[in-house]
mmCIF file of C-alpha atoms in Angstrom:
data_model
loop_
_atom_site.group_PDB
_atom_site.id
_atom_site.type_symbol
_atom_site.label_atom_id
_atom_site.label_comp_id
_atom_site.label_asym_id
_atom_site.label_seq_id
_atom_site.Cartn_x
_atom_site.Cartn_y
_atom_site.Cartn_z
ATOM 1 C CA UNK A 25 25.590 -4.511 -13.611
ATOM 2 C CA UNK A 26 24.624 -6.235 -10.271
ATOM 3 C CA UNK A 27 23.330 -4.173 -7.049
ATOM 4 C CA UNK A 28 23.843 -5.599 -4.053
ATOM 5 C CA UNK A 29 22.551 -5.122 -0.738
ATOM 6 C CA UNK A 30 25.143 -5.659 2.744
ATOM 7 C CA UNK A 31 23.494 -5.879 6.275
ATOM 8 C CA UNK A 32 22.026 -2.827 5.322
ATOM 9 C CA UNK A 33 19.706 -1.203 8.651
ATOM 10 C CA UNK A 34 17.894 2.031 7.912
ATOM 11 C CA UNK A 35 16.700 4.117 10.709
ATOM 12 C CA UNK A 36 13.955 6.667 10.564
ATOM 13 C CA UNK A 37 14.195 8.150 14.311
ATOM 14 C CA UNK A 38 16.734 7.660 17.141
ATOM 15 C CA UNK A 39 17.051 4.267 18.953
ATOM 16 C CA UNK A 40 12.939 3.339 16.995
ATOM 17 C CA UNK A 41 12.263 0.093 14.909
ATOM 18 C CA UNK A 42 14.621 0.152 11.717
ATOM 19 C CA UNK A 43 12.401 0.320 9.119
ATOM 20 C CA UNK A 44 15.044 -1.956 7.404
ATOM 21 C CA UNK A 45 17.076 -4.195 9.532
ATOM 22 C CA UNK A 46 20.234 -6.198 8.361
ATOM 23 C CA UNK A 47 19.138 -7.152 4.821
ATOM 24 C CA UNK A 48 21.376 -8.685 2.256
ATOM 25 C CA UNK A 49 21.135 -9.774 -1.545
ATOM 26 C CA UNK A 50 22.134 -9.388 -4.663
ATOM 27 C CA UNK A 51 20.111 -7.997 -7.603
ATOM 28 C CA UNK A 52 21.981 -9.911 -10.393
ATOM 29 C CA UNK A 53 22.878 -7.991 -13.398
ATOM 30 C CA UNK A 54 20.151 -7.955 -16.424
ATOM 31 C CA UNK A 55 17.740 -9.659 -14.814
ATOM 32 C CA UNK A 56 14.501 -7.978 -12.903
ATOM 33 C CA UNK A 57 14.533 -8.714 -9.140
ATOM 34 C CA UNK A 58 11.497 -7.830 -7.399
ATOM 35 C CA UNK A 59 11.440 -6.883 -3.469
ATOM 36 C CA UNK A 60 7.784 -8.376 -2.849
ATOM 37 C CA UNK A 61 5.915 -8.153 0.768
ATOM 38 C CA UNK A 62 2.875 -6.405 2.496
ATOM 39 C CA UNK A 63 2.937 -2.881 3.026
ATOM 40 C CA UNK A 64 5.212 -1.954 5.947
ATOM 41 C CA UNK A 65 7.544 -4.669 4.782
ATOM 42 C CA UNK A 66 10.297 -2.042 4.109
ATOM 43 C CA UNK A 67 10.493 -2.149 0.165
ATOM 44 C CA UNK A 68 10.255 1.041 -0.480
ATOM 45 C CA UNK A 69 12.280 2.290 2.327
ATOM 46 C CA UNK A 70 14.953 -0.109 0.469
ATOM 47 C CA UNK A 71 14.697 1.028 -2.571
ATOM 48 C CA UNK A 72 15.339 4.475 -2.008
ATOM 49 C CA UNK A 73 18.566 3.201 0.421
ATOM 50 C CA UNK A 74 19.674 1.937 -2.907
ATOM 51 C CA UNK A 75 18.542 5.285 -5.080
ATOM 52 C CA UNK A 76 20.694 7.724 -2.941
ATOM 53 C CA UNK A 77 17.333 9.478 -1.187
ATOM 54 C CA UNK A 78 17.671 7.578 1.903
ATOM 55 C CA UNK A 79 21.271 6.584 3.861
ATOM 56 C CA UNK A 80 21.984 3.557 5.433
ATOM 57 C CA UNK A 81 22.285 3.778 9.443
ATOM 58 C CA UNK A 82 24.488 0.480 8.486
ATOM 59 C CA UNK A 83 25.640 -1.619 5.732
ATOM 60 C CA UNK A 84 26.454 -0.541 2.041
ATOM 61 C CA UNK A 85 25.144 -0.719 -1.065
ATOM 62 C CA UNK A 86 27.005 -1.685 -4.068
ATOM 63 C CA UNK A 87 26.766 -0.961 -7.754
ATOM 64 C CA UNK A 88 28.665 -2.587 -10.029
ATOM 65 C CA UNK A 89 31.316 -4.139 -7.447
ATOM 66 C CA UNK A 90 31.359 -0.209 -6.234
ATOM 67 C CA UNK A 91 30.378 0.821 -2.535
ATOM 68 C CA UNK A 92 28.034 3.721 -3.485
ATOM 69 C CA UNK A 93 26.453 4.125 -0.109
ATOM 70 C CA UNK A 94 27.498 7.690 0.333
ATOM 71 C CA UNK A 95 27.398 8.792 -3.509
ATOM 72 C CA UNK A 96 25.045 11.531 -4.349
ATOM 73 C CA UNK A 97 21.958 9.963 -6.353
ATOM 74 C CA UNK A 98 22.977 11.566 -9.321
ATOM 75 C CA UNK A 99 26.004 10.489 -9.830
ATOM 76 C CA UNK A 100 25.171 6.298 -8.772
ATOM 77 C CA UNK A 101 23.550 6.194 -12.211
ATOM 78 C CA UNK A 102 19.945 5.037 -11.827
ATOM 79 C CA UNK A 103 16.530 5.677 -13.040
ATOM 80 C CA UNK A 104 13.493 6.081 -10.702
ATOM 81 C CA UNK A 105 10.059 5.430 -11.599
ATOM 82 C CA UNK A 106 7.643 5.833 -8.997
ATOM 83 C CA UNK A 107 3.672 5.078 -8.474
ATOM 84 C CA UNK A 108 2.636 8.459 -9.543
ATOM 85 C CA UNK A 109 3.727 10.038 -13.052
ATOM 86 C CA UNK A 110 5.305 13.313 -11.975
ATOM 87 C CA UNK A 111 5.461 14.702 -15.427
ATOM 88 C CA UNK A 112 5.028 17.678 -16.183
ATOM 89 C CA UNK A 113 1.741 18.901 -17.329
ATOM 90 C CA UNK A 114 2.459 22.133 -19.207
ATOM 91 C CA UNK A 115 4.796 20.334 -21.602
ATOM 92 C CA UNK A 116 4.608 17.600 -24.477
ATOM 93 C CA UNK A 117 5.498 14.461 -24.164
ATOM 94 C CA UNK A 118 8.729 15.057 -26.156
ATOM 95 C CA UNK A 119 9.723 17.907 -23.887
ATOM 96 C CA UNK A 120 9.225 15.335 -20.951
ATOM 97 C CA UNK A 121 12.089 13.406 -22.330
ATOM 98 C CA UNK A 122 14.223 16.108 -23.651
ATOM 99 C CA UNK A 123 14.100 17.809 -20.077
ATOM 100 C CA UNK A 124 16.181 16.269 -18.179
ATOM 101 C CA UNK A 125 18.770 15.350 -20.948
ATOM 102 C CA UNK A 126 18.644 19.467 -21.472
ATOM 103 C CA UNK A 127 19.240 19.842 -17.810
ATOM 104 C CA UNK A 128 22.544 18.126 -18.399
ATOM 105 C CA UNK A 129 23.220 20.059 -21.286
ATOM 106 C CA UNK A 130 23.327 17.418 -24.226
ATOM 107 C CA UNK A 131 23.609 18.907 -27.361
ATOM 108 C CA UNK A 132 19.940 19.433 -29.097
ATOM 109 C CA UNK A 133 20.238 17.422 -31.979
ATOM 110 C CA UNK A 134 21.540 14.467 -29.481
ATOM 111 C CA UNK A 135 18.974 14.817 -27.457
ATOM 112 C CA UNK A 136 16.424 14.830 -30.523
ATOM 113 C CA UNK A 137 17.475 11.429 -31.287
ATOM 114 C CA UNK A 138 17.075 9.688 -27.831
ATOM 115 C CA UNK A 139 13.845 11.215 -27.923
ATOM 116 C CA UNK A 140 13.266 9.673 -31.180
ATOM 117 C CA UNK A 141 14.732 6.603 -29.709
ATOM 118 C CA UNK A 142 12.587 6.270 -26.570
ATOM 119 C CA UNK A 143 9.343 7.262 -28.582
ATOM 120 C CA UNK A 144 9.943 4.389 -30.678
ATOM 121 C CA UNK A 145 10.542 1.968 -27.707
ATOM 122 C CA UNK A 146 7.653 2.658 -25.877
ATOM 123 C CA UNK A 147 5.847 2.929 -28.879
ATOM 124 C CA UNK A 148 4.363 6.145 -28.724
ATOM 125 C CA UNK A 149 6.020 7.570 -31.886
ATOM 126 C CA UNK A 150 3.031 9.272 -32.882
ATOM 127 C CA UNK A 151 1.841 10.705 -29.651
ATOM 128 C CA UNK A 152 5.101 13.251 -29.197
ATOM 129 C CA UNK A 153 3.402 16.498 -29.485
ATOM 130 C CA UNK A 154 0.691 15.409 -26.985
ATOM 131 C CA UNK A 155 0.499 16.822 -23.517
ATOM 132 C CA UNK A 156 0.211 13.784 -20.579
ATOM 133 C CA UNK A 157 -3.867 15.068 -19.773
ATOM 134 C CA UNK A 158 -4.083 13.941 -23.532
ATOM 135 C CA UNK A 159 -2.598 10.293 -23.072
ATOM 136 C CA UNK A 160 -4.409 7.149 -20.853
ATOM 137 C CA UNK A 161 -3.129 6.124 -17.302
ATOM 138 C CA UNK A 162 -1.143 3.671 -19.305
ATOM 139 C CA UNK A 163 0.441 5.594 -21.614
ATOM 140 C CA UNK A 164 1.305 8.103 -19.138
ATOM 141 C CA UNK A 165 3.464 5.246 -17.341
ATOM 142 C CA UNK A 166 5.367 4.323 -20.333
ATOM 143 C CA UNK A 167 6.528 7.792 -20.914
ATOM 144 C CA UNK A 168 7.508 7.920 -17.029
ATOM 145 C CA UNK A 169 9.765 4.955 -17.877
ATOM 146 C CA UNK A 170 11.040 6.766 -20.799
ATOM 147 C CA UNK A 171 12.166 9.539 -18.915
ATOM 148 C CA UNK A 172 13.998 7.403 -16.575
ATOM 149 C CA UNK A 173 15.738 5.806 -19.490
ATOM 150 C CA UNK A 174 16.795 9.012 -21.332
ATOM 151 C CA UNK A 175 19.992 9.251 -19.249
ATOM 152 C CA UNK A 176 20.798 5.567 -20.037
ATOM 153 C CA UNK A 177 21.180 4.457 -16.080
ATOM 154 C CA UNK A 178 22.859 1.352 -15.038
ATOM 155 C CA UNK A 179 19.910 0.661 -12.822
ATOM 156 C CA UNK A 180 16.027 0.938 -13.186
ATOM 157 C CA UNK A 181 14.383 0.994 -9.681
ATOM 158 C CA UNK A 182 10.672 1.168 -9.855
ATOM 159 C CA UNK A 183 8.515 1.735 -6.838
ATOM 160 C CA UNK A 184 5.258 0.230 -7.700
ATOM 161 C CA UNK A 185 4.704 1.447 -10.987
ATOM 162 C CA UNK A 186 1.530 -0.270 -11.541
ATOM 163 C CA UNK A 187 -0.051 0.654 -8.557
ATOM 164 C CA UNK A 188 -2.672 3.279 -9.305
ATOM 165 C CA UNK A 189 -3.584 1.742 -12.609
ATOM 166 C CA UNK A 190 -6.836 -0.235 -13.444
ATOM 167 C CA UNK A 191 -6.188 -4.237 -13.121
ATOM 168 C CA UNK A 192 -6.808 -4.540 -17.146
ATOM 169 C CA UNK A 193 -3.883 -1.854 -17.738
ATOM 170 C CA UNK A 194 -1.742 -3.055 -14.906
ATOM 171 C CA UNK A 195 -1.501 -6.592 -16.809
ATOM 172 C CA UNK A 196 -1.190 -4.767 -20.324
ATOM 173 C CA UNK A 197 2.324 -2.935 -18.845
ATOM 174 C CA UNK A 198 3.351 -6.104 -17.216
ATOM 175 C CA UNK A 199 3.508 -7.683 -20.773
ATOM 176 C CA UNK A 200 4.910 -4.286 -21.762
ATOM 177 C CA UNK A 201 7.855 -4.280 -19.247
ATOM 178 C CA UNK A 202 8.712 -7.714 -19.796
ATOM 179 C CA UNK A 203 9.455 -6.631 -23.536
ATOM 180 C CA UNK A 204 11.432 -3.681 -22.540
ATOM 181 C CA UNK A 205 13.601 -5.440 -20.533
ATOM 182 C CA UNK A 206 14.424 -7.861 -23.527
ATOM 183 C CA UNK A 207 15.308 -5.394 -25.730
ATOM 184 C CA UNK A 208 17.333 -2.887 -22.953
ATOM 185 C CA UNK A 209 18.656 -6.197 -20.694
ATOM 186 C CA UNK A 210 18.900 -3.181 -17.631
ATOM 187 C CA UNK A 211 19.138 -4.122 -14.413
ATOM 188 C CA UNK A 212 16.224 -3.731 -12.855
ATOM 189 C CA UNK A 213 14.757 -3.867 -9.192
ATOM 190 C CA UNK A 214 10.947 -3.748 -8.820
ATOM 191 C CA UNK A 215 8.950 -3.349 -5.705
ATOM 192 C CA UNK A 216 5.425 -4.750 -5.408
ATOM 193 C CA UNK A 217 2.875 -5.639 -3.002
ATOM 194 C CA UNK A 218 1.397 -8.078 -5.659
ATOM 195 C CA UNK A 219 2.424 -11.359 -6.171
ATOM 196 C CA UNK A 220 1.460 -12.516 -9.486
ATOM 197 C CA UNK A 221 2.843 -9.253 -10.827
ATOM 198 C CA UNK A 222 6.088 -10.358 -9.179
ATOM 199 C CA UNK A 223 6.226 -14.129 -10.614
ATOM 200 C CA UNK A 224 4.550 -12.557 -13.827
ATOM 201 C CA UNK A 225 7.944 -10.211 -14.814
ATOM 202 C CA UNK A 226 10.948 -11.007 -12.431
ATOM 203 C CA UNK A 227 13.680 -13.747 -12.894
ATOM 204 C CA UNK A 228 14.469 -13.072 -8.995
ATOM 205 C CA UNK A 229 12.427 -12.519 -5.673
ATOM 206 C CA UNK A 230 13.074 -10.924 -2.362
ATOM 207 C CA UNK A 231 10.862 -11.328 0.408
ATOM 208 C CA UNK A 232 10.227 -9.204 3.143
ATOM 209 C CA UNK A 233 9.049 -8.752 5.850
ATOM 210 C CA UNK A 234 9.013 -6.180 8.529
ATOM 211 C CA UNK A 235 12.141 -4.854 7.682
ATOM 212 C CA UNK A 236 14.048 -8.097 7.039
ATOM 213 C CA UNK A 237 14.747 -11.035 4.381
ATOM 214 C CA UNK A 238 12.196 -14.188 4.552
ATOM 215 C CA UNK A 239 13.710 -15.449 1.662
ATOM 216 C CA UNK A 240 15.522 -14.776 -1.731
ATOM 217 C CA UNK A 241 15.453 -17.123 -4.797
ATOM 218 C CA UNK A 242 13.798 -17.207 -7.973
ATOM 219 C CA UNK A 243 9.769 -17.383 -8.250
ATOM 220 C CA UNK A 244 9.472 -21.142 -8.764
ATOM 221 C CA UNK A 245 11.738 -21.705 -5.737
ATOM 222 C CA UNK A 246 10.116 -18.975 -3.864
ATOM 223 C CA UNK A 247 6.695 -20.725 -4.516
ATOM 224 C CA UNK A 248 7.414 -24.172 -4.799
ATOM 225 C CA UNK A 249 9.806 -24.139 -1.491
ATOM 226 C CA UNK A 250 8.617 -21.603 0.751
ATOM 227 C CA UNK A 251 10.960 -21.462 4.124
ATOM 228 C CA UNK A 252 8.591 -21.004 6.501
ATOM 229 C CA UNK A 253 4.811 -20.824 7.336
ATOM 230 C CA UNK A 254 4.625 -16.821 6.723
ATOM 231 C CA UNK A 255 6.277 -17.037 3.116
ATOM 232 C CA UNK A 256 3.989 -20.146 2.638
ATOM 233 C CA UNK A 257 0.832 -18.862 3.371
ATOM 234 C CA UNK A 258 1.608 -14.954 1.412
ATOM 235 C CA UNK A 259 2.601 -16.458 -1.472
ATOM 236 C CA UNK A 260 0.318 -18.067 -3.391
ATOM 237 C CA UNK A 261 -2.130 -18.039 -0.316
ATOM 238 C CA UNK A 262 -0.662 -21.765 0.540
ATOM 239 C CA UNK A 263 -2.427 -24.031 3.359
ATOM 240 C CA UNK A 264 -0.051 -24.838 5.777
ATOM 241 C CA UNK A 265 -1.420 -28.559 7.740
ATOM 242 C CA UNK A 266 -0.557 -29.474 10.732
ATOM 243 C CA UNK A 267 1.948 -31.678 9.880
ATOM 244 C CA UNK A 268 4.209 -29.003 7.980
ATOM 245 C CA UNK A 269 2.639 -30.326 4.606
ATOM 246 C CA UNK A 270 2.211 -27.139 2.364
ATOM 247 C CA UNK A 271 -1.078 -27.339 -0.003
ATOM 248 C CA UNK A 272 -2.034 -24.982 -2.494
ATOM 249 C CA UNK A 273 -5.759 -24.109 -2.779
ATOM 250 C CA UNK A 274 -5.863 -25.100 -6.489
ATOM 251 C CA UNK A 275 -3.977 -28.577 -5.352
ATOM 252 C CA UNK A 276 -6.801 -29.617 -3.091
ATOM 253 C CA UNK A 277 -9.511 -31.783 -5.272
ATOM 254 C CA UNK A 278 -12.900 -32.181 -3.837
ATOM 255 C CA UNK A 279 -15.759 -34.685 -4.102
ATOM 256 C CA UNK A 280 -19.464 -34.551 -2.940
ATOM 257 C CA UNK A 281 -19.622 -37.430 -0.456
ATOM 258 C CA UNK A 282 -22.115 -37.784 2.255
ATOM 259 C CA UNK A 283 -20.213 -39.961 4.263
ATOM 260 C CA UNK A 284 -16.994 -37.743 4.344
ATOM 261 C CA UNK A 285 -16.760 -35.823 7.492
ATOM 262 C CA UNK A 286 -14.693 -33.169 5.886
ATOM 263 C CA UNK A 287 -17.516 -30.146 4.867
ATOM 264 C CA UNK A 288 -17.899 -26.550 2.815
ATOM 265 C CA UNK A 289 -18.296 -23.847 5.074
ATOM 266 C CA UNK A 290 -17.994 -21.210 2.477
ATOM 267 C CA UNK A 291 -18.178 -20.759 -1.172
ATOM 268 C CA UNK A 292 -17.444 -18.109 -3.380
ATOM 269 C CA UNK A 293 -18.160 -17.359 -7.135
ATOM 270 C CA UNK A 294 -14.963 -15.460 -8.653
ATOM 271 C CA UNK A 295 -15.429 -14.819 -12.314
ATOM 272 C CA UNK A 296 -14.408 -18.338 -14.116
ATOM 273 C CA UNK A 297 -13.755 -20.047 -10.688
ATOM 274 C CA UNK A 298 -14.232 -20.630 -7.045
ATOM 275 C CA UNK A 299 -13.070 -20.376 -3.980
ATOM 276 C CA UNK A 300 -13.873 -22.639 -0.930
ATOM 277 C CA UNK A 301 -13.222 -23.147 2.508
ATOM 278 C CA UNK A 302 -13.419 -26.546 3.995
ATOM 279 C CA UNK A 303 -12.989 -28.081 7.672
ATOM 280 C CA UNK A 304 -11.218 -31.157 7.808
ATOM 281 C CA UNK A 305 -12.457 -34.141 10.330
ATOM 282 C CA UNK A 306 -9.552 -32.276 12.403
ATOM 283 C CA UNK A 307 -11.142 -29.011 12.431
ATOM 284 C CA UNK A 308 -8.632 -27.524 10.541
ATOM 285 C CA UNK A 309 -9.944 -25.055 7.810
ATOM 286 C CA UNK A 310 -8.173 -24.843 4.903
ATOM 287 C CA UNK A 311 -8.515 -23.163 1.370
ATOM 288 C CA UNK A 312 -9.549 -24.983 -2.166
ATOM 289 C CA UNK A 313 -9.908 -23.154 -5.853
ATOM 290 C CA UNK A 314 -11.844 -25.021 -8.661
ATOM 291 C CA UNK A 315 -13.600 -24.325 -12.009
ATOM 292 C CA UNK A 316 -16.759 -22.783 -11.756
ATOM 293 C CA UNK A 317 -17.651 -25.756 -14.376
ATOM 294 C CA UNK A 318 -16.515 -28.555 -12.235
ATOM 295 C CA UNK A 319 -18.395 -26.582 -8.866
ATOM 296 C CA UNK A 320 -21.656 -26.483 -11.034
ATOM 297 C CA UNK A 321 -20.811 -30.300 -12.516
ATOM 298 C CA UNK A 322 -21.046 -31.313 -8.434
ATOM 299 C CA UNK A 323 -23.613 -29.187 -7.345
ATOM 300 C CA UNK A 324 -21.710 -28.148 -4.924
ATOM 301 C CA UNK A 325 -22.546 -25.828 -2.278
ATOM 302 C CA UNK A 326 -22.008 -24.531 1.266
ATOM 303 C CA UNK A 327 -22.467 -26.955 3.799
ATOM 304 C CA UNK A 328 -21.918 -30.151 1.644
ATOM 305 C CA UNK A 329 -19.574 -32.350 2.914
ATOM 306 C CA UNK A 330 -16.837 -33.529 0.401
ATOM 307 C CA UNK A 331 -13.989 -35.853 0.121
ATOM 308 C CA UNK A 332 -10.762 -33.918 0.139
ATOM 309 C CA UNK A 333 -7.681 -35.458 -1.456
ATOM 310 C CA UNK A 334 -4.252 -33.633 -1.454
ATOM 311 C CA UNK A 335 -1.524 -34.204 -3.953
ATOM 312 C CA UNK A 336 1.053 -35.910 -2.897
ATOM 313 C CA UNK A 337 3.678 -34.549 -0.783
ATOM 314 C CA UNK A 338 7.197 -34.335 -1.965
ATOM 315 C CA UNK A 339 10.241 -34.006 0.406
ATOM 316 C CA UNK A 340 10.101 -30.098 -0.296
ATOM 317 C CA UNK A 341 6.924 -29.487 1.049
ATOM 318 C CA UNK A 342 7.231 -29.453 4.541
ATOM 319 C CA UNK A 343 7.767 -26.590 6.871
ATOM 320 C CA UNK A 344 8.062 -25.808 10.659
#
């Protein structure tokens, strides 16, 4: 059940900047594709093009092989899960689920076993008769994805679903989604801002930005062969050199060396590790991550100057 995307330009107000200009790709069936830039980049703005709330100035979408561009959003199929729960508060969290398979008019002892079904995937069996103030941010979100799944859609398209959660929860559902997805094999297309959460669940990456395609490929290629300086240096936070030569911070080994003119002009504790920033003899600055065991093992701090040696360089790792 693939969803793909053709020279698709989304307008917002007469003759202004498309908030979505001429993108293309394909979301390839049963796998998770995420649509990963900065904010502004047009993601969401994308992926409600592809819901049915927004329509294309240009360009079509396709479900399935079928042009669905001007198809009413109920009828193309897919489940929305957005940033914020939206259920609702005056009912449990079975009637959450039944709701909108009710609204449809499924008969009640069908609709009793999805619920039953969906309770058991998202493994809140016991916590049916519960209203959402009585459940945790997380558990909250997994009903939200249950109620998108009641209908069985063709598509899941979540719009940072994460995003208000605390980073220890955000992880936890990561892990979560990942094993939904490998029992339900849907089609899925994620947005995120984040990129670990992007190389953490999806089998296939879009980036964006400002309304437009950088690059589309799975997360090693994405990371490992960036296609220009911008992708390089979002992802991952990669040095770019002056030569082209793409470095990534944790690449970059140090050593405490008094005759290296290369020097630490900022360090940074960060839980098990650390972050520094070093000029180079060419006055180029450029990022390094080590162990906070090896930083302590050198005594390192700012202003020492340190030998820096870079992996190296493969034929893939240079970029204009």
């Amino acid at each position: 059940m693939s969803v793909e995307v053709q020279n698709l330009t989304r307008r917002f107000t007469s003759g202004g900047t498309p908030a979505v200009r001429g993108v293309s790709f394909v979301a390839p069936g049963g796998a998770i594709t995420s649509l990963l830039g900065p904010s502004g980049a047009g993601k969401s703005t994308l992926l409600r093009t592809i819901a049915g709330l927004e329509s294309p100035d240009e360009g079509r979408v396709l479900i399935e092989g079928k042009d669905c561009s001007n198809i009413r959003i109920q009828e193309r199929g897919v489940g929305l899960v957005f940033q914020g729960y939206a259920l609702f508060e005056h009912m449990t969290v079975r009637e959450n689920l039944a709701f909108g398979l009710d609204v449809r008019g499924h008969p009640k002892a069908q609709t009793k076993a999805r619920v039953d079904e969906l309770l058991e995937l998202i493994q809140l069996r016991e916590l049916g008769a519960r209203k959402p103030s009585q459940l945790s941010g997380g558990q909250r979100q997994r009903v939200a994805f249950a109620r998108a799944l009641a209908p069985r859609p063709r598509v899941l398209l979540l719009d940072e679903p994460f995003g208000a959660l605390d980073t220890q929860v955000r992880m936890e559902l990561r892990e979560w989604l990942v094993r939904l997805h490998e029992k339900t094999q849907l089609t899925t297309v994620l947005v995120t801002h984040d990129q670990e959460e992007a190389f953490e669940v999806s089998d296939h990456v879009v980036v964006l930005f400002g309304g437009q395609v950088a690059q589309v490929g799975t997360p090693d290629e994405t990371y490992d062969r960036p296609v220009n300086r911008q992708v390089a240096e979002f992802i991952g936070g990669a040095n770019v050199l002056a030569s082209g030569t793409v470095v990534r911070p944790h690449d970059v080994q140090l050593k405490k060396s008094s005759e290296s003119p290369s020097k630490i002009t900022a360090l940074r504790r960060v839980g098990g590790y650390v972050k520094l920033t070093v000029q180079l003899a060419s006055g180029e600055r450029i990022n390094a991550e080590m162990s906070q065991t090896e930083a302590i093992a050198q005594a390192l701090s700012e202003g020492d100057r340190v030998e820096v040696l870079f992996p190296a360089p493969s034929a893939n790792e240079f970029i204009t």
